[in-house]
Short mmCIF file of C-alpha atoms in Angstrom, two decimals:
data_model
loop_
_atom_site.label_atom_id
_atom_site.label_comp_id
_atom_site.label_asym_id
_atom_site.label_seq_id
_atom_site.Cartn_x
_atom_site.Cartn_y
_atom_site.Cartn_z
CA MET A 27 71.31 102.79 114.74
CA LYS A 28 71.92 99.92 112.73
CA TYR A 29 75.27 99.60 111.19
CA ASN A 30 75.38 97.47 107.92
CA TYR A 31 79.23 96.28 107.29
CA GLY A 32 82.58 96.58 109.40
CA LEU A 33 86.00 96.27 107.86
CA VAL A 34 89.64 96.93 109.29
CA THR A 35 91.52 99.32 107.32
CA ILE A 36 95.27 100.05 107.53
CA ALA A 37 96.47 103.06 106.05
CA THR A 38 100.21 103.06 104.68
CA VAL A 39 102.27 105.33 102.58
CA ASN A 40 104.66 101.95 101.64
CA PHE A 41 101.19 100.68 99.70
CA GLU A 42 102.84 98.32 96.90
CA ASN A 43 105.09 97.02 99.76
CA LEU A 44 102.25 95.88 101.47
CA VAL A 45 99.72 94.98 99.53
CA ASN A 46 102.82 92.09 98.18
CA PHE A 47 103.29 90.99 101.87
CA TYR A 48 99.62 90.69 102.28
CA ILE A 49 98.99 88.96 99.32
CA GLN A 50 102.02 86.50 100.09
CA PHE A 51 100.96 85.91 103.93
CA LEU A 52 97.20 85.48 102.99
CA ALA A 53 98.09 83.29 99.71
CA GLN A 54 95.31 85.04 98.10
CA GLU A 55 94.96 88.07 95.83
CA PRO A 56 92.89 91.09 97.06
CA ASP A 57 89.39 91.04 96.44
CA LYS A 58 88.74 94.63 95.24
CA PHE A 59 91.99 96.14 94.02
CA ILE A 60 92.62 99.81 92.79
CA PRO A 61 96.40 100.23 91.74
CA LYS A 62 98.34 102.45 94.36
CA VAL A 63 95.16 103.47 96.31
CA TYR A 64 93.30 100.47 97.93
CA ALA A 65 93.16 96.52 98.34
CA GLU A 66 90.87 94.88 100.34
CA PHE A 67 91.05 90.99 101.29
CA GLN A 68 88.24 89.08 102.42
CA ILE A 69 89.25 86.73 105.35
CA ALA A 70 86.78 84.52 106.67
CA ASN A 71 84.42 86.69 108.00
CA LEU A 72 86.49 89.65 108.46
CA CYS A 73 87.39 92.48 105.66
CA LEU A 74 90.74 93.84 105.82
CA GLY A 75 91.46 96.96 103.51
CA ILE A 76 94.83 98.65 102.76
CA PHE A 77 94.60 102.19 101.65
CA LYS A 78 97.31 104.74 100.42
CA PRO A 79 96.09 107.95 102.46
CA LYS A 80 96.05 111.13 100.27
CA LYS A 81 99.35 113.29 100.35
CA ASN A 82 97.51 115.92 102.57
CA ASN A 83 96.40 113.21 105.23
CA GLU A 84 99.79 111.22 105.48
CA ALA A 85 101.17 112.89 108.10
CA GLU A 86 97.99 111.62 110.31
CA PHE A 87 98.94 108.04 109.51
CA THR A 88 102.59 108.28 109.41
CA THR A 89 103.86 107.33 112.84
CA ASN A 90 106.46 105.25 114.67
CA ASN A 91 104.53 104.72 118.11
CA LYS A 92 103.30 101.79 119.22
CA ASN A 93 99.56 101.15 118.66
CA SER A 94 97.29 99.24 120.91
CA LEU A 95 94.97 97.91 118.29
CA SER A 96 95.97 94.38 116.61
CA LEU A 97 94.66 92.56 113.75
CA CYS A 98 93.97 88.53 115.45
CA LEU A 99 93.99 85.81 112.68
CA GLU A 100 93.03 82.31 114.31
CA VAL A 101 95.02 80.00 112.32
CA ASN A 102 94.88 76.16 112.16
CA ASP A 103 98.45 75.68 112.16
CA LEU A 104 100.55 77.98 114.35
CA LYS A 105 103.93 76.55 113.35
CA SER A 106 103.23 76.59 109.54
CA ALA A 107 101.92 80.52 109.91
CA ILE A 108 105.17 80.91 111.91
CA ALA A 109 107.31 79.66 109.38
CA GLN A 110 105.44 81.38 105.85
CA ILE A 111 105.88 84.66 107.99
CA THR A 112 109.61 83.74 108.43
CA LYS A 113 110.04 83.25 104.91
CA LEU A 114 108.91 86.55 104.05
CA GLY A 115 111.22 88.08 105.90
CA TYR A 116 109.37 89.03 109.17
CA PRO A 117 110.26 86.46 111.98
CA PRO A 118 108.75 86.76 115.15
CA PRO A 119 110.44 88.80 117.69
CA GLY A 120 109.18 86.66 120.44
CA GLU A 121 108.19 83.13 121.36
CA ILE A 122 104.89 81.55 121.33
CA GLN A 123 102.89 82.34 124.52
CA THR A 124 100.12 80.29 126.01
CA ALA A 125 97.09 81.96 126.79
CA SER A 126 93.74 80.79 128.17
CA HIS A 127 92.22 80.33 124.56
CA GLY A 128 95.28 78.28 122.89
CA GLN A 129 98.60 79.34 121.65
CA GLU A 130 99.59 82.80 120.09
CA ILE A 131 102.81 84.63 118.52
CA TYR A 132 103.06 88.68 117.91
CA VAL A 133 104.67 89.31 114.72
CA TYR A 134 104.68 92.46 112.33
CA ASP A 135 103.67 93.23 109.26
CA PRO A 136 106.64 95.55 106.70
CA ASP A 137 104.74 98.71 108.47
CA GLY A 138 105.13 97.80 111.83
CA ASN A 139 101.48 96.78 112.40
CA ARG A 140 100.91 94.04 115.04
CA LEU A 141 99.16 90.58 114.14
CA ILE A 142 98.43 88.38 116.42
CA LEU A 143 98.46 84.78 115.16
CA HIS A 144 96.52 82.67 117.25
CA GLN A 145 95.74 78.60 117.50
CA SER A 146 92.94 77.43 119.51
CA HIS A 147 93.50 74.64 121.98
#
């Protein structure tokens, strides 16, 4: 089996709010955009898609349970990234952690999806 392409997608019933959050947080407009349905951002080698599920599928995507998946974004300046997401109204609930690969912090988007912002040593 050969795979041609991969992307990470986030399903949301709060489409406009979540797309606006990522426009502001990533400081870029979506590369592809279908109003009220789909937005796609190219972030370095990652493609991030945000979509609104069809009405009959919404229950599958709306959950308040913690998710084990995280969107990890490597940044050049962790403190600036924290300041930017805090300015958007979503401050990190915890402190910067030191990991074997550098420093990181967990933050959450408006839907509660975990983002791990990471700065290498």
